[in-house]
PDB file of C-alpha atoms in Angstrom:
ATOM      1  CA  UNK U   1     -69.242 -20.100  40.946  1.00 81.00           C
ATOM      2  CA  UNK U   2     -65.473 -19.827  41.513  1.00 85.00           C
ATOM      3  CA  UNK U   3     -65.034 -23.470  40.468  1.00 85.00           C
ATOM      4  CA  UNK U   4     -67.145 -22.981  37.343  1.00 91.00           C
ATOM      5  CA  UNK U   5     -65.183 -19.892  36.284  1.00 92.00           C
ATOM      6  CA  UNK U   6     -61.889 -21.705  36.965  1.00 91.00           C
ATOM      7  CA  UNK U   7     -62.958 -24.682  34.856  1.00 91.00           C
ATOM      8  CA  UNK U   8     -63.979 -22.439  31.947  1.00 94.00           C
ATOM      9  CA  UNK U   9     -60.676 -20.527  32.099  1.00 95.00           C
ATOM     10  CA  UNK U  10     -58.639 -23.745  32.397  1.00 93.00           C
ATOM     11  CA  UNK U  11     -60.433 -25.351  29.446  1.00 92.00           C
ATOM     12  CA  UNK U  12     -59.858 -22.317  27.217  1.00 94.00           C
ATOM     13  CA  UNK U  13     -56.155 -22.332  28.195  1.00 94.00           C
ATOM     14  CA  UNK U  14     -55.884 -25.991  27.152  1.00 90.00           C
ATOM     15  CA  UNK U  15     -57.570 -25.235  23.809  1.00 90.00           C
ATOM     16  CA  UNK U  16     -55.174 -22.344  23.193  1.00 93.00           C
ATOM     17  CA  UNK U  17     -52.208 -24.648  23.851  1.00 91.00           C
ATOM     18  CA  UNK U  18     -53.610 -27.211  21.397  1.00 86.00           C
ATOM     19  CA  UNK U  19     -54.490 -24.901  18.506  1.00 89.00           C
ATOM     20  CA  UNK U  20     -51.637 -22.402  18.778  1.00 92.00           C
ATOM     21  CA  UNK U  21     -48.690 -24.589  19.773  1.00 90.00           C
ATOM     22  CA  UNK U  22     -49.273 -28.332  19.326  1.00 85.00           C
ATOM     23  CA  UNK U  23     -51.627 -29.088  16.417  1.00 80.00           C
ATOM     24  CA  UNK U  24     -49.883 -26.786  13.856  1.00 86.00           C
ATOM     25  CA  UNK U  25     -46.683 -28.816  14.310  1.00 83.00           C
ATOM     26  CA  UNK U  26     -48.448 -32.215  14.461  1.00 73.00           C
ATOM     27  CA  UNK U  27     -47.463 -32.559  18.123  1.00 76.00           C
ATOM     28  CA  UNK U  28     -50.048 -34.388  20.175  1.00 67.00           C
ATOM     29  CA  UNK U  29     -51.344 -33.719  23.633  1.00 62.00           C
ATOM     30  CA  UNK U  30     -51.986 -36.460  26.174  1.00 59.00           C
ATOM     31  CA  UNK U  31     -54.835 -38.942  26.505  1.00 66.00           C
ATOM     32  CA  UNK U  32     -58.023 -38.807  24.515  1.00 71.00           C
ATOM     33  CA  UNK U  33     -57.292 -35.191  23.651  1.00 66.00           C
ATOM     34  CA  UNK U  34     -54.154 -36.381  21.861  1.00 68.00           C
ATOM     35  CA  UNK U  35     -56.064 -39.135  20.090  1.00 76.00           C
ATOM     36  CA  UNK U  36     -58.702 -36.576  19.023  1.00 75.00           C
ATOM     37  CA  UNK U  37     -55.922 -34.300  17.726  1.00 69.00           C
ATOM     38  CA  UNK U  38     -54.419 -37.237  15.804  1.00 74.00           C
ATOM     39  CA  UNK U  39     -57.730 -38.144  14.195  1.00 78.00           C
ATOM     40  CA  UNK U  40     -58.415 -34.472  13.483  1.00 76.00           C
ATOM     41  CA  UNK U  41     -55.109 -34.232  11.597  1.00 72.00           C
ATOM     42  CA  UNK U  42     -55.639 -37.347   9.444  1.00 74.00           C
ATOM     43  CA  UNK U  43     -59.419 -36.897   8.902  1.00 79.00           C
ATOM     44  CA  UNK U  44     -61.589 -33.919   7.925  1.00 80.00           C
ATOM     45  CA  UNK U  45     -63.503 -34.090  11.232  1.00 81.00           C
ATOM     46  CA  UNK U  46     -62.892 -31.200  13.633  1.00 78.00           C
ATOM     47  CA  UNK U  47     -60.800 -31.980  16.731  1.00 73.00           C
ATOM     48  CA  UNK U  48     -63.417 -30.466  19.039  1.00 72.00           C
ATOM     49  CA  UNK U  49     -66.168 -32.804  17.764  1.00 80.00           C
ATOM     50  CA  UNK U  50     -63.882 -35.843  18.070  1.00 80.00           C
ATOM     51  CA  UNK U  51     -62.852 -34.836  21.590  1.00 72.00           C
ATOM     52  CA  UNK U  52     -66.488 -34.711  22.698  1.00 75.00           C
ATOM     53  CA  UNK U  53     -67.406 -38.069  21.129  1.00 81.00           C
ATOM     54  CA  UNK U  54     -64.395 -39.911  22.561  1.00 78.00           C
ATOM     55  CA  UNK U  55     -65.147 -38.651  26.071  1.00 73.00           C
ATOM     56  CA  UNK U  56     -68.750 -39.861  26.246  1.00 76.00           C
ATOM     57  CA  UNK U  57     -68.021 -43.454  27.438  1.00 75.00           C
ATOM     58  CA  UNK U  58     -65.652 -42.292  30.196  1.00 71.00           C
ATOM     59  CA  UNK U  59     -68.142 -39.666  31.337  1.00 71.00           C
ATOM     60  CA  UNK U  60     -70.665 -42.448  31.920  1.00 72.00           C
ATOM     61  CA  UNK U  61     -68.091 -44.378  33.997  1.00 70.00           C
ATOM     62  CA  UNK U  62     -67.297 -41.224  35.948  1.00 69.00           C
ATOM     63  CA  UNK U  63     -70.955 -40.655  36.850  1.00 71.00           C
ATOM     64  CA  UNK U  64     -71.046 -44.116  38.450  1.00 69.00           C
ATOM     65  CA  UNK U  65     -67.703 -43.903  40.279  1.00 66.00           C
ATOM     66  CA  UNK U  66     -66.792 -40.265  40.946  1.00 65.00           C
ATOM     67  CA  UNK U  67     -70.030 -38.506  41.786  1.00 67.00           C
ATOM     68  CA  UNK U  68     -72.373 -36.105  40.057  1.00 74.00           C
ATOM     69  CA  UNK U  69     -70.603 -32.856  40.948  1.00 76.00           C
ATOM     70  CA  UNK U  70     -67.267 -34.050  39.562  1.00 74.00           C
ATOM     71  CA  UNK U  71     -68.901 -35.243  36.354  1.00 77.00           C
ATOM     72  CA  UNK U  72     -70.947 -32.051  35.958  1.00 84.00           C
ATOM     73  CA  UNK U  73     -67.715 -30.055  36.196  1.00 85.00           C
ATOM     74  CA  UNK U  74     -66.033 -32.492  33.782  1.00 81.00           C
ATOM     75  CA  UNK U  75     -68.883 -32.224  31.264  1.00 83.00           C
ATOM     76  CA  UNK U  76     -68.591 -28.425  31.483  1.00 89.00           C
ATOM     77  CA  UNK U  77     -64.844 -28.707  30.822  1.00 88.00           C
ATOM     78  CA  UNK U  78     -65.279 -31.100  27.889  1.00 81.00           C
ATOM     79  CA  UNK U  79     -67.950 -28.876  26.303  1.00 86.00           C
ATOM     80  CA  UNK U  80     -65.936 -25.661  26.765  1.00 91.00           C
ATOM     81  CA  UNK U  81     -62.755 -27.365  25.504  1.00 86.00           C
ATOM     82  CA  UNK U  82     -64.519 -28.841  22.483  1.00 81.00           C
ATOM     83  CA  UNK U  83     -66.182 -25.523  21.562  1.00 89.00           C
ATOM     84  CA  UNK U  84     -62.910 -23.651  22.076  1.00 91.00           C
ATOM     85  CA  UNK U  85     -61.043 -26.108  19.836  1.00 85.00           C
ATOM     86  CA  UNK U  86     -63.727 -25.551  17.199  1.00 85.00           C
ATOM     87  CA  UNK U  87     -63.716 -21.739  17.480  1.00 91.00           C
ATOM     88  CA  UNK U  88     -60.028 -20.906  18.017  1.00 92.00           C
ATOM     89  CA  UNK U  89     -58.152 -20.962  14.695  1.00 91.00           C
ATOM     90  CA  UNK U  90     -55.299 -23.438  14.251  1.00 87.00           C
ATOM     91  CA  UNK U  91     -52.376 -21.125  13.695  1.00 90.00           C
ATOM     92  CA  UNK U  92     -48.750 -21.558  14.760  1.00 89.00           C
ATOM     93  CA  UNK U  93     -47.338 -18.836  16.994  1.00 90.00           C
ATOM     94  CA  UNK U  94     -43.779 -20.148  16.658  1.00 88.00           C
ATOM     95  CA  UNK U  95     -42.072 -21.882  13.752  1.00 88.00           C
ATOM     96  CA  UNK U  96     -39.781 -23.795  16.134  1.00 90.00           C
ATOM     97  CA  UNK U  97     -41.138 -27.279  16.829  1.00 88.00           C
ATOM     98  CA  UNK U  98     -39.279 -27.809  20.101  1.00 90.00           C
ATOM     99  CA  UNK U  99     -40.311 -24.468  21.598  1.00 91.00           C
ATOM    100  CA  UNK U 100     -43.888 -25.101  20.485  1.00 91.00           C
ATOM    101  CA  UNK U 101     -44.027 -28.552  22.116  1.00 89.00           C
ATOM    102  CA  UNK U 102     -42.434 -27.248  25.336  1.00 91.00           C
ATOM    103  CA  UNK U 103     -44.676 -24.205  25.680  1.00 92.00           C
ATOM    104  CA  UNK U 104     -47.698 -26.195  24.515  1.00 90.00           C
ATOM    105  CA  UNK U 105     -47.045 -28.807  27.211  1.00 88.00           C
ATOM    106  CA  UNK U 106     -46.521 -26.223  29.946  1.00 92.00           C
ATOM    107  CA  UNK U 107     -49.608 -24.183  28.992  1.00 93.00           C
ATOM    108  CA  UNK U 108     -51.863 -27.243  28.604  1.00 89.00           C
ATOM    109  CA  UNK U 109     -50.567 -28.568  31.953  1.00 88.00           C
ATOM    110  CA  UNK U 110     -51.431 -25.235  33.545  1.00 92.00           C
ATOM    111  CA  UNK U 111     -54.973 -25.394  32.158  1.00 91.00           C
ATOM    112  CA  UNK U 112     -55.506 -28.996  33.277  1.00 86.00           C
ATOM    113  CA  UNK U 113     -54.129 -28.224  36.764  1.00 86.00           C
ATOM    114  CA  UNK U 114     -56.545 -25.293  37.126  1.00 90.00           C
ATOM    115  CA  UNK U 115     -59.397 -27.636  36.204  1.00 87.00           C
ATOM    116  CA  UNK U 116     -58.219 -30.215  38.768  1.00 81.00           C
ATOM    117  CA  UNK U 117     -57.946 -27.554  41.484  1.00 79.00           C
ATOM    118  CA  UNK U 118     -61.590 -26.673  40.775  1.00 81.00           C
ATOM    119  CA  UNK U 119     -62.618 -30.315  41.469  1.00 74.00           C
ATOM    120  CA  UNK U 120     -63.168 -31.198  37.825  1.00 77.00           C
ATOM    121  CA  UNK U 121     -61.240 -32.787  34.973  1.00 76.00           C
ATOM    122  CA  UNK U 122     -60.817 -32.264  31.256  1.00 74.00           C
ATOM    123  CA  UNK U 123     -62.159 -35.768  30.575  1.00 71.00           C
ATOM    124  CA  UNK U 124     -60.386 -38.653  28.888  1.00 69.00           C
ATOM    125  CA  UNK U 125     -57.552 -40.295  30.789  1.00 71.00           C
ATOM    126  CA  UNK U 126     -58.008 -37.688  33.544  1.00 68.00           C
ATOM    127  CA  UNK U 127     -61.082 -39.606  34.705  1.00 70.00           C
ATOM    128  CA  UNK U 128     -59.160 -42.883  34.862  1.00 69.00           C
ATOM    129  CA  UNK U 129     -56.319 -41.162  36.716  1.00 69.00           C
ATOM    130  CA  UNK U 130     -58.732 -39.655  39.249  1.00 67.00           C
ATOM    131  CA  UNK U 131     -60.232 -43.100  39.849  1.00 68.00           C
ATOM    132  CA  UNK U 132     -56.769 -44.483  40.622  1.00 69.00           C
ATOM    133  CA  UNK U 133     -55.751 -41.568  42.883  1.00 64.00           C
ATOM    134  CA  UNK U 134     -58.858 -42.149  44.991  1.00 63.00           C
ATOM    135  CA  UNK U 135     -57.381 -45.560  45.844  1.00 62.00           C
ATOM    136  CA  UNK U 136     -53.670 -44.755  46.070  1.00 63.00           C
ATOM    137  CA  UNK U 137     -51.552 -41.639  46.662  1.00 59.00           C
ATOM    138  CA  UNK U 138     -50.152 -41.391  43.143  1.00 62.00           C
ATOM    139  CA  UNK U 139     -48.867 -38.027  41.857  1.00 64.00           C
ATOM    140  CA  UNK U 140     -51.549 -37.192  39.329  1.00 60.00           C
ATOM    141  CA  UNK U 141     -49.282 -35.640  36.701  1.00 61.00           C
ATOM    142  CA  UNK U 142     -46.837 -38.560  36.801  1.00 65.00           C
ATOM    143  CA  UNK U 143     -49.687 -41.054  36.534  1.00 66.00           C
ATOM    144  CA  UNK U 144     -51.100 -39.253  33.496  1.00 67.00           C
ATOM    145  CA  UNK U 145     -47.656 -39.194  31.855  1.00 67.00           C
ATOM    146  CA  UNK U 146     -47.300 -42.966  32.269  1.00 71.00           C
ATOM    147  CA  UNK U 147     -50.804 -43.638  30.936  1.00 68.00           C
ATOM    148  CA  UNK U 148     -50.151 -41.462  27.913  1.00 70.00           C
ATOM    149  CA  UNK U 149     -47.165 -43.490  26.705  1.00 69.00           C
ATOM    150  CA  UNK U 150     -49.558 -45.219  24.313  1.00 71.00           C
ATOM    151  CA  UNK U 151     -50.239 -41.876  22.572  1.00 70.00           C
ATOM    152  CA  UNK U 152     -46.510 -41.405  21.978  1.00 73.00           C
ATOM    153  CA  UNK U 153     -46.177 -44.875  20.422  1.00 74.00           C
ATOM    154  CA  UNK U 154     -49.210 -44.409  18.171  1.00 72.00           C
ATOM    155  CA  UNK U 155     -48.064 -40.981  17.028  1.00 67.00           C
ATOM    156  CA  UNK U 156     -44.677 -42.454  16.097  1.00 74.00           C
ATOM    157  CA  UNK U 157     -46.278 -44.985  13.766  1.00 75.00           C
ATOM    158  CA  UNK U 158     -48.806 -42.580  12.231  1.00 70.00           C
ATOM    159  CA  UNK U 159     -46.559 -39.522  11.777  1.00 69.00           C
ATOM    160  CA  UNK U 160     -42.848 -39.875  12.503  1.00 72.00           C
ATOM    161  CA  UNK U 161     -40.675 -40.564  15.517  1.00 78.00           C
ATOM    162  CA  UNK U 162     -39.490 -36.965  15.737  1.00 81.00           C
ATOM    163  CA  UNK U 163     -43.107 -35.944  16.352  1.00 75.00           C
ATOM    164  CA  UNK U 164     -43.457 -38.809  18.838  1.00 77.00           C
ATOM    165  CA  UNK U 165     -40.415 -37.655  20.826  1.00 82.00           C
ATOM    166  CA  UNK U 166     -41.651 -34.066  20.794  1.00 83.00           C
ATOM    167  CA  UNK U 167     -45.024 -35.351  22.000  1.00 79.00           C
ATOM    168  CA  UNK U 168     -43.205 -37.073  24.871  1.00 81.00           C
ATOM    169  CA  UNK U 169     -41.483 -33.805  25.816  1.00 85.00           C
ATOM    170  CA  UNK U 170     -44.827 -31.986  25.803  1.00 84.00           C
ATOM    171  CA  UNK U 171     -46.510 -34.678  27.922  1.00 80.00           C
ATOM    172  CA  UNK U 172     -43.618 -34.647  30.415  1.00 82.00           C
ATOM    173  CA  UNK U 173     -43.760 -30.846  30.720  1.00 86.00           C
ATOM    174  CA  UNK U 174     -47.527 -30.936  31.220  1.00 82.00           C
ATOM    175  CA  UNK U 175     -47.196 -33.631  33.901  1.00 79.00           C
ATOM    176  CA  UNK U 176     -44.596 -31.619  35.823  1.00 83.00           C
ATOM    177  CA  UNK U 177     -46.782 -28.512  35.793  1.00 86.00           C
ATOM    178  CA  UNK U 178     -49.806 -30.520  36.973  1.00 79.00           C
ATOM    179  CA  UNK U 179     -47.818 -32.047  39.864  1.00 75.00           C
ATOM    180  CA  UNK U 180     -46.563 -28.591  40.859  1.00 80.00           C
ATOM    181  CA  UNK U 181     -50.057 -27.087  41.043  1.00 78.00           C
ATOM    182  CA  UNK U 182     -52.236 -30.106  41.892  1.00 66.00           C
ATOM    183  CA  UNK U 183     -50.838 -31.310  45.238  1.00 60.00           C
ATOM    184  CA  UNK U 184     -53.756 -33.159  46.815  1.00 57.00           C
ATOM    185  CA  UNK U 185     -51.688 -36.383  46.850  1.00 59.00           C
ATOM    186  CA  UNK U 186     -49.299 -34.712  49.343  1.00 70.00           C
ATOM    187  CA  UNK U 187     -50.342 -35.403  52.938  1.00 81.00           C
ATOM    188  CA  UNK U 188     -49.393 -33.365  56.002  1.00 86.00           C
ATOM    189  CA  UNK U 189     -49.401 -34.422  59.658  1.00 91.00           C
ATOM    190  CA  UNK U 190     -50.351 -31.666  62.104  1.00 92.00           C
ATOM    191  CA  UNK U 191     -49.541 -31.627  65.827  1.00 94.00           C
ATOM    192  CA  UNK U 192     -51.498 -28.780  67.401  1.00 95.00           C
ATOM    193  CA  UNK U 193     -50.704 -27.778  70.988  1.00 94.00           C
ATOM    194  CA  UNK U 194     -53.436 -25.517  72.322  1.00 94.00           C
ATOM    195  CA  UNK U 195     -55.108 -24.357  75.513  1.00 91.00           C
ATOM    196  CA  UNK U 196     -58.455 -24.337  73.678  1.00 92.00           C
ATOM    197  CA  UNK U 197     -58.574 -27.989  72.715  1.00 91.00           C
ATOM    198  CA  UNK U 198     -62.356 -28.365  72.696  1.00 92.00           C
ATOM    199  CA  UNK U 199     -62.957 -25.253  70.591  1.00 93.00           C
ATOM    200  CA  UNK U 200     -60.256 -26.175  68.075  1.00 93.00           C
ATOM    201  CA  UNK U 201     -61.565 -29.745  67.858  1.00 92.00           C
ATOM    202  CA  UNK U 202     -65.133 -28.598  67.195  1.00 92.00           C
ATOM    203  CA  UNK U 203     -64.063 -26.202  64.438  1.00 91.00           C
ATOM    204  CA  UNK U 204     -61.822 -28.771  62.740  1.00 91.00           C
ATOM    205  CA  UNK U 205     -64.515 -31.460  62.829  1.00 89.00           C
ATOM    206  CA  UNK U 206     -67.108 -29.011  61.501  1.00 87.00           C
ATOM    207  CA  UNK U 207     -64.964 -27.842  58.575  1.00 84.00           C
ATOM    208  CA  UNK U 208     -62.702 -30.786  57.690  1.00 80.00           C
ATOM    209  CA  UNK U 209     -63.639 -34.361  56.840  1.00 76.00           C
ATOM    210  CA  UNK U 210     -60.733 -35.692  58.923  1.00 84.00           C
ATOM    211  CA  UNK U 211     -60.261 -37.733  62.080  1.00 85.00           C
ATOM    212  CA  UNK U 212     -58.484 -36.179  65.061  1.00 90.00           C
ATOM    213  CA  UNK U 213     -56.575 -37.819  67.915  1.00 91.00           C
ATOM    214  CA  UNK U 214     -56.472 -35.852  71.191  1.00 93.00           C
ATOM    215  CA  UNK U 215     -53.807 -36.247  73.869  1.00 93.00           C
ATOM    216  CA  UNK U 216     -53.180 -34.494  77.184  1.00 94.00           C
ATOM    217  CA  UNK U 217     -50.047 -32.384  77.365  1.00 93.00           C
ATOM    218  CA  UNK U 218     -48.182 -30.312  79.923  1.00 90.00           C
ATOM    219  CA  UNK U 219     -45.738 -27.497  79.341  1.00 87.00           C
ATOM    220  CA  UNK U 220     -42.309 -28.556  80.662  1.00 87.00           C
ATOM    221  CA  UNK U 221     -41.386 -24.999  81.640  1.00 87.00           C
ATOM    222  CA  UNK U 222     -44.762 -23.522  82.594  1.00 86.00           C
ATOM    223  CA  UNK U 223     -46.467 -26.651  83.884  1.00 87.00           C
ATOM    224  CA  UNK U 224     -49.697 -25.538  82.160  1.00 89.00           C
ATOM    225  CA  UNK U 225     -52.130 -28.240  81.059  1.00 91.00           C
ATOM    226  CA  UNK U 226     -52.768 -28.255  77.301  1.00 93.00           C
ATOM    227  CA  UNK U 227     -54.329 -30.438  74.624  1.00 94.00           C
ATOM    228  CA  UNK U 228     -52.391 -31.964  71.734  1.00 95.00           C
ATOM    229  CA  UNK U 229     -54.427 -32.627  68.586  1.00 94.00           C
ATOM    230  CA  UNK U 230     -53.012 -34.797  65.816  1.00 93.00           C
ATOM    231  CA  UNK U 231     -54.541 -35.087  62.364  1.00 91.00           C
ATOM    232  CA  UNK U 232     -53.515 -35.814  58.768  1.00 89.00           C
ATOM    233  CA  UNK U 233     -54.747 -33.526  56.002  1.00 86.00           C
ATOM    234  CA  UNK U 234     -54.059 -32.861  52.325  1.00 78.00           C
ATOM    235  CA  UNK U 235     -51.963 -29.863  51.386  1.00 73.00           C
ATOM    236  CA  UNK U 236     -55.094 -28.232  49.964  1.00 68.00           C
ATOM    237  CA  UNK U 237     -56.620 -28.133  53.456  1.00 78.00           C
ATOM    238  CA  UNK U 238     -53.679 -26.430  55.171  1.00 81.00           C
ATOM    239  CA  UNK U 239     -54.874 -22.895  54.395  1.00 77.00           C
ATOM    240  CA  UNK U 240     -58.274 -23.725  55.881  1.00 82.00           C
ATOM    241  CA  UNK U 241     -56.691 -25.136  59.051  1.00 89.00           C
ATOM    242  CA  UNK U 242     -54.525 -22.020  59.441  1.00 89.00           C
ATOM    243  CA  UNK U 243     -57.601 -19.815  59.151  1.00 87.00           C
ATOM    244  CA  UNK U 244     -59.422 -21.864  61.802  1.00 91.00           C
ATOM    245  CA  UNK U 245     -56.493 -21.711  64.233  1.00 92.00           C
ATOM    246  CA  UNK U 246     -56.019 -17.998  63.668  1.00 91.00           C
ATOM    247  CA  UNK U 247     -59.667 -17.461  64.599  1.00 91.00           C
ATOM    248  CA  UNK U 248     -59.945 -19.869  67.547  1.00 93.00           C
ATOM    249  CA  UNK U 249     -56.456 -19.820  69.085  1.00 92.00           C
ATOM    250  CA  UNK U 250     -53.866 -17.627  67.416  1.00 91.00           C
ATOM    251  CA  UNK U 251     -51.321 -18.646  70.100  1.00 90.00           C
ATOM    252  CA  UNK U 252     -51.531 -22.368  69.324  1.00 93.00           C
ATOM    253  CA  UNK U 253     -48.234 -24.137  68.599  1.00 93.00           C
ATOM    254  CA  UNK U 254     -48.442 -26.171  65.382  1.00 93.00           C
ATOM    255  CA  UNK U 255     -45.859 -28.611  64.009  1.00 93.00           C
ATOM    256  CA  UNK U 256     -46.420 -29.447  60.311  1.00 91.00           C
ATOM    257  CA  UNK U 257     -44.574 -32.353  58.703  1.00 91.00           C
ATOM    258  CA  UNK U 258     -44.973 -33.976  55.285  1.00 83.00           C
ATOM    259  CA  UNK U 259     -46.315 -37.514  55.513  1.00 81.00           C
ATOM    260  CA  UNK U 260     -44.663 -40.223  53.435  1.00 74.00           C
ATOM    261  CA  UNK U 261     -47.547 -42.693  53.583  1.00 73.00           C
ATOM    262  CA  UNK U 262     -50.875 -43.208  55.331  1.00 75.00           C
ATOM    263  CA  UNK U 263     -51.876 -46.746  56.291  1.00 72.00           C
ATOM    264  CA  UNK U 264     -55.473 -47.366  57.295  1.00 70.00           C
ATOM    265  CA  UNK U 265     -58.587 -45.375  56.544  1.00 66.00           C
ATOM    266  CA  UNK U 266     -57.924 -41.984  54.947  1.00 62.00           C
ATOM    267  CA  UNK U 267     -60.532 -40.316  52.775  1.00 62.00           C
ATOM    268  CA  UNK U 268     -58.918 -39.338  49.452  1.00 55.00           C
ATOM    269  CA  UNK U 269     -62.011 -37.858  47.824  1.00 53.00           C
TER     270      UNK U 269
END
């Protein structure tokens, strides 16, 4: 239920950024949403309807590659976003184009990041980006910004290059906000020194889909025998690990370091 509510809120935030900041100044968003906005500006068809139609093919690909839950959340996001774009009036809050593109990018990035944190996506290029991040540890916001370069080029030819450059600023701002909030590509290595090795191991294996390496340790000063558990997790899972350790062994010593790269099997789902 928390994920569903988050996806609805995130989708409405994205629609507000589109209709109140970007579309009134002919500034595009990223991906298929930007293409839908472009077509909505030059044709009489509503942006919400175009957004839904353009997303259908990628939703089918997502069902095959990303799982039913992800796609169900994505469909919910696409529907809520499309309805919100249809219902919310297109009305400029600010008359300044630069401020509108900057705030529109930041607010839309916030909405998309909330959707990602809830294990969904807003459709479009987000689905392609999620497919790539399952294979490699790319920063999701940066990847989306690179993929959306085509939208900037198209908008330059259809409108003008001032609008294209403003679109680029908005896409960059959105990407930075997404990378700040959506941090699953960041990996952490944990070294856990504990006297309750078996209990900690059982709880971690029961709650995290991660491998654990166990080593024997001895306190240099005390001479006490202890277990050293090593595992690599995503930043999202750190709060869960802390809760487990606080419950099982609050006195455990934990060293947390950011991991540059993981070679070998590591589940990125």
